[in-house]
mmCIF file with all atom_site columns, C-alpha atoms in Angstrom:
data_model
loop_
_atom_site.group_PDB
_atom_site.id
_atom_site.type_symbol
_atom_site.label_atom_id
_atom_site.label_alt_id
_atom_site.label_comp_id
_atom_site.label_asym_id
_atom_site.label_entity_id
_atom_site.label_seq_id
_atom_site.pdbx_PDB_ins_code
_atom_site.Cartn_x
_atom_site.Cartn_y
_atom_site.Cartn_z
_atom_site.occupancy
_atom_site.B_iso_or_equiv
_atom_site.pdbx_formal_charge
_atom_site.auth_seq_id
_atom_site.auth_comp_id
_atom_site.auth_asym_id
_atom_site.auth_atom_id
_atom_site.pdbx_PDB_model_num
ATOM 1  C CA . MET A 1 1  ? 2.168  -30.760 -6.861  1.00 52.00 ? 1427 MET A CA 1
ATOM 2  C CA . LYS A 1 2  ? 1.259  -27.929 -9.192  1.00 67.00 ? 1428 LYS A CA 1
ATOM 3  C CA . GLU A 1 3  ? 4.190  -26.358 -11.025 1.00 80.00 ? 1429 GLU A CA 1
ATOM 4  C CA . GLU A 1 4  ? 3.495  -22.661 -11.278 1.00 90.00 ? 1430 GLU A CA 1
ATOM 5  C CA . CYS A 1 5  ? 5.255  -19.362 -10.688 1.00 91.00 ? 1431 CYS A CA 1
ATOM 6  C CA . LEU A 1 6  ? 5.427  -18.227 -7.060  1.00 88.00 ? 1432 LEU A CA 1
ATOM 7  C CA . ILE A 1 7  ? 5.285  -14.618 -8.267  1.00 91.00 ? 1433 ILE A CA 1
ATOM 8  C CA . CYS A 1 8  ? 2.401  -14.598 -10.774 1.00 93.00 ? 1434 CYS A CA 1
ATOM 9  C CA . GLY A 1 9  ? 0.960  -18.140 -10.899 1.00 91.00 ? 1435 GLY A CA 1
ATOM 10 C CA . ALA A 1 10 ? 1.855  -18.655 -14.580 1.00 95.00 ? 1436 ALA A CA 1
ATOM 11 C CA . PRO A 1 11 ? 3.108  -22.040 -15.844 1.00 95.00 ? 1437 PRO A CA 1
ATOM 12 C CA . LEU A 1 12 ? 6.816  -22.815 -15.647 1.00 95.00 ? 1438 LEU A CA 1
ATOM 13 C CA . GLU A 1 13 ? 9.006  -23.380 -18.683 1.00 96.00 ? 1439 GLU A CA 1
ATOM 14 C CA . TYR A 1 14 ? 12.120 -25.531 -18.802 1.00 95.00 ? 1440 TYR A CA 1
ATOM 15 C CA . LEU A 1 15 ? 14.914 -24.253 -21.030 1.00 97.00 ? 1441 LEU A CA 1
ATOM 16 C CA . GLU A 1 16 ? 17.418 -26.397 -22.948 1.00 97.00 ? 1442 GLU A CA 1
ATOM 17 C CA . THR A 1 17 ? 20.443 -24.459 -21.666 1.00 98.00 ? 1443 THR A CA 1
ATOM 18 C CA . ASP A 1 18 ? 21.339 -22.420 -18.596 1.00 98.00 ? 1444 ASP A CA 1
ATOM 19 C CA . VAL A 1 19 ? 20.512 -18.710 -18.758 1.00 97.00 ? 1445 VAL A CA 1
ATOM 20 C CA . GLN A 1 20 ? 21.650 -15.941 -16.380 1.00 98.00 ? 1446 GLN A CA 1
ATOM 21 C CA . MET A 1 21 ? 18.604 -15.048 -14.260 1.00 98.00 ? 1447 MET A CA 1
ATOM 22 C CA . GLN A 1 22 ? 17.911 -12.836 -11.251 1.00 98.00 ? 1448 GLN A CA 1
ATOM 23 C CA . CYS A 1 23 ? 15.728 -14.062 -8.380  1.00 96.00 ? 1449 CYS A CA 1
ATOM 24 C CA . GLU A 1 24 ? 12.577 -11.963 -8.041  1.00 95.00 ? 1450 GLU A CA 1
ATOM 25 C CA . ILE A 1 25 ? 12.743 -12.262 -4.238  1.00 92.00 ? 1451 ILE A CA 1
ATOM 26 C CA . CYS A 1 26 ? 16.383 -11.929 -3.114  1.00 94.00 ? 1452 CYS A CA 1
ATOM 27 C CA . ARG A 1 27 ? 17.789 -10.474 -6.390  1.00 96.00 ? 1453 ARG A CA 1
ATOM 28 C CA . LYS A 1 28 ? 20.623 -13.067 -6.493  1.00 97.00 ? 1454 LYS A CA 1
ATOM 29 C CA . LYS A 1 29 ? 21.928 -13.727 -10.029 1.00 98.00 ? 1455 LYS A CA 1
ATOM 30 C CA . GLU A 1 30 ? 22.719 -17.264 -11.168 1.00 97.00 ? 1456 GLU A CA 1
ATOM 31 C CA . LEU A 1 31 ? 22.497 -19.654 -14.100 1.00 98.00 ? 1457 LEU A CA 1
ATOM 32 C CA . ALA A 1 32 ? 19.273 -21.661 -14.288 1.00 97.00 ? 1458 ALA A CA 1
ATOM 33 C CA . LYS A 1 33 ? 17.000 -23.499 -16.729 1.00 97.00 ? 1459 LYS A CA 1
ATOM 34 C CA . THR A 1 34 ? 13.604 -22.883 -15.133 1.00 96.00 ? 1460 THR A CA 1
ATOM 35 C CA . ARG A 1 35 ? 11.446 -19.757 -15.146 1.00 96.00 ? 1461 ARG A CA 1
ATOM 36 C CA . CYS A 1 36 ? 7.801  -18.928 -15.679 1.00 96.00 ? 1462 CYS A CA 1
ATOM 37 C CA . VAL A 1 37 ? 6.446  -18.056 -19.114 1.00 97.00 ? 1463 VAL A CA 1
ATOM 38 C CA . ASN A 1 38 ? 6.427  -14.394 -17.980 1.00 97.00 ? 1464 ASN A CA 1
ATOM 39 C CA . GLY A 1 39 ? 10.165 -14.506 -17.210 1.00 96.00 ? 1465 GLY A CA 1
ATOM 40 C CA . HIS A 1 40 ? 9.998  -14.664 -13.398 1.00 96.00 ? 1466 HIS A CA 1
ATOM 41 C CA . TYR A 1 41 ? 12.719 -16.668 -11.651 1.00 96.00 ? 1467 TYR A CA 1
ATOM 42 C CA . VAL A 1 42 ? 12.903 -17.697 -7.971  1.00 95.00 ? 1468 VAL A CA 1
ATOM 43 C CA . CYS A 1 43 ? 16.168 -19.251 -6.734  1.00 94.00 ? 1469 CYS A CA 1
ATOM 44 C CA . SER A 1 44 ? 16.197 -22.557 -4.865  1.00 91.00 ? 1470 SER A CA 1
ATOM 45 C CA . ASP A 1 45 ? 17.008 -20.899 -1.526  1.00 90.00 ? 1471 ASP A CA 1
ATOM 46 C CA . CYS A 1 46 ? 13.963 -18.613 -1.725  1.00 90.00 ? 1472 CYS A CA 1
ATOM 47 C CA . HIS A 1 47 ? 11.774 -21.377 -3.148  1.00 85.00 ? 1473 HIS A CA 1
ATOM 48 C CA . MET A 1 48 ? 12.536 -23.670 -0.197  1.00 84.00 ? 1474 MET A CA 1
ATOM 49 C CA . GLN A 1 49 ? 12.450 -21.001 2.537   1.00 81.00 ? 1475 GLN A CA 1
ATOM 50 C CA . GLY A 1 50 ? 8.809  -21.569 3.496   1.00 72.00 ? 1476 GLY A CA 1
ATOM 51 C CA . LEU A 1 51 ? 9.168  -25.346 3.450   1.00 75.00 ? 1477 LEU A CA 1
ATOM 52 C CA . ASP A 1 52 ? 12.118 -25.203 5.849   1.00 73.00 ? 1478 ASP A CA 1
ATOM 53 C CA . SER A 1 53 ? 10.002 -23.232 8.345   1.00 76.00 ? 1479 SER A CA 1
ATOM 54 C CA . ILE A 1 54 ? 7.178  -25.775 8.173   1.00 77.00 ? 1480 ILE A CA 1
ATOM 55 C CA . VAL A 1 55 ? 9.550  -28.716 8.688   1.00 78.00 ? 1481 VAL A CA 1
ATOM 56 C CA . GLU A 1 56 ? 11.180 -26.990 11.689  1.00 80.00 ? 1482 GLU A CA 1
ATOM 57 C CA . LEU A 1 57 ? 7.783  -26.319 13.264  1.00 79.00 ? 1483 LEU A CA 1
ATOM 58 C CA . CYS A 1 58 ? 6.648  -29.916 12.746  1.00 79.00 ? 1484 CYS A CA 1
ATOM 59 C CA . LEU A 1 59 ? 9.824  -31.319 14.286  1.00 82.00 ? 1485 LEU A CA 1
ATOM 60 C CA . ARG A 1 60 ? 9.322  -29.195 17.433  1.00 84.00 ? 1486 ARG A CA 1
ATOM 61 C CA . GLU A 1 61 ? 5.572  -29.822 17.680  1.00 82.00 ? 1487 GLU A CA 1
ATOM 62 C CA . THR A 1 62 ? 4.258  -32.064 20.464  1.00 85.00 ? 1488 THR A CA 1
ATOM 63 C CA . ALA A 1 63 ? 0.531  -31.781 19.707  1.00 83.00 ? 1489 ALA A CA 1
ATOM 64 C CA . CYS A 1 64 ? -1.298 -34.536 17.827  1.00 83.00 ? 1490 CYS A CA 1
ATOM 65 C CA . ASP A 1 65 ? -4.204 -32.415 16.552  1.00 85.00 ? 1491 ASP A CA 1
ATOM 66 C CA . PRO A 1 66 ? -3.373 -31.269 12.998  1.00 81.00 ? 1492 PRO A CA 1
ATOM 67 C CA . ILE A 1 67 ? -5.875 -28.397 13.145  1.00 82.00 ? 1493 ILE A CA 1
ATOM 68 C CA . ALA A 1 68 ? -4.241 -27.015 16.292  1.00 79.00 ? 1494 ALA A CA 1
ATOM 69 C CA . ILE A 1 69 ? -0.820 -27.292 14.639  1.00 76.00 ? 1495 ILE A CA 1
ATOM 70 C CA . VAL A 1 70 ? -1.952 -25.433 11.496  1.00 75.00 ? 1496 VAL A CA 1
ATOM 71 C CA . GLU A 1 71 ? -3.584 -22.695 13.582  1.00 79.00 ? 1497 GLU A CA 1
ATOM 72 C CA . ARG A 1 72 ? -0.202 -22.043 15.237  1.00 72.00 ? 1498 ARG A CA 1
ATOM 73 C CA . MET A 1 73 ? 1.524  -21.632 11.853  1.00 69.00 ? 1499 MET A CA 1
#
């Protein structure tokens, strides 16, 4: 899995200590150690939002054809 910024595609950097950051998507402020080299931060809730939707769809899906499933996404 490639580790890059969801906002700009830049590499991520891992800080030694927690820093107050604001999520670029939902604007929530929290302490974190990970951001991109351009300073963008995305909180865990926003980062996982798309994955949760995919998992929900797959759990409900009855088709066996992966192409048909992806086309419905």
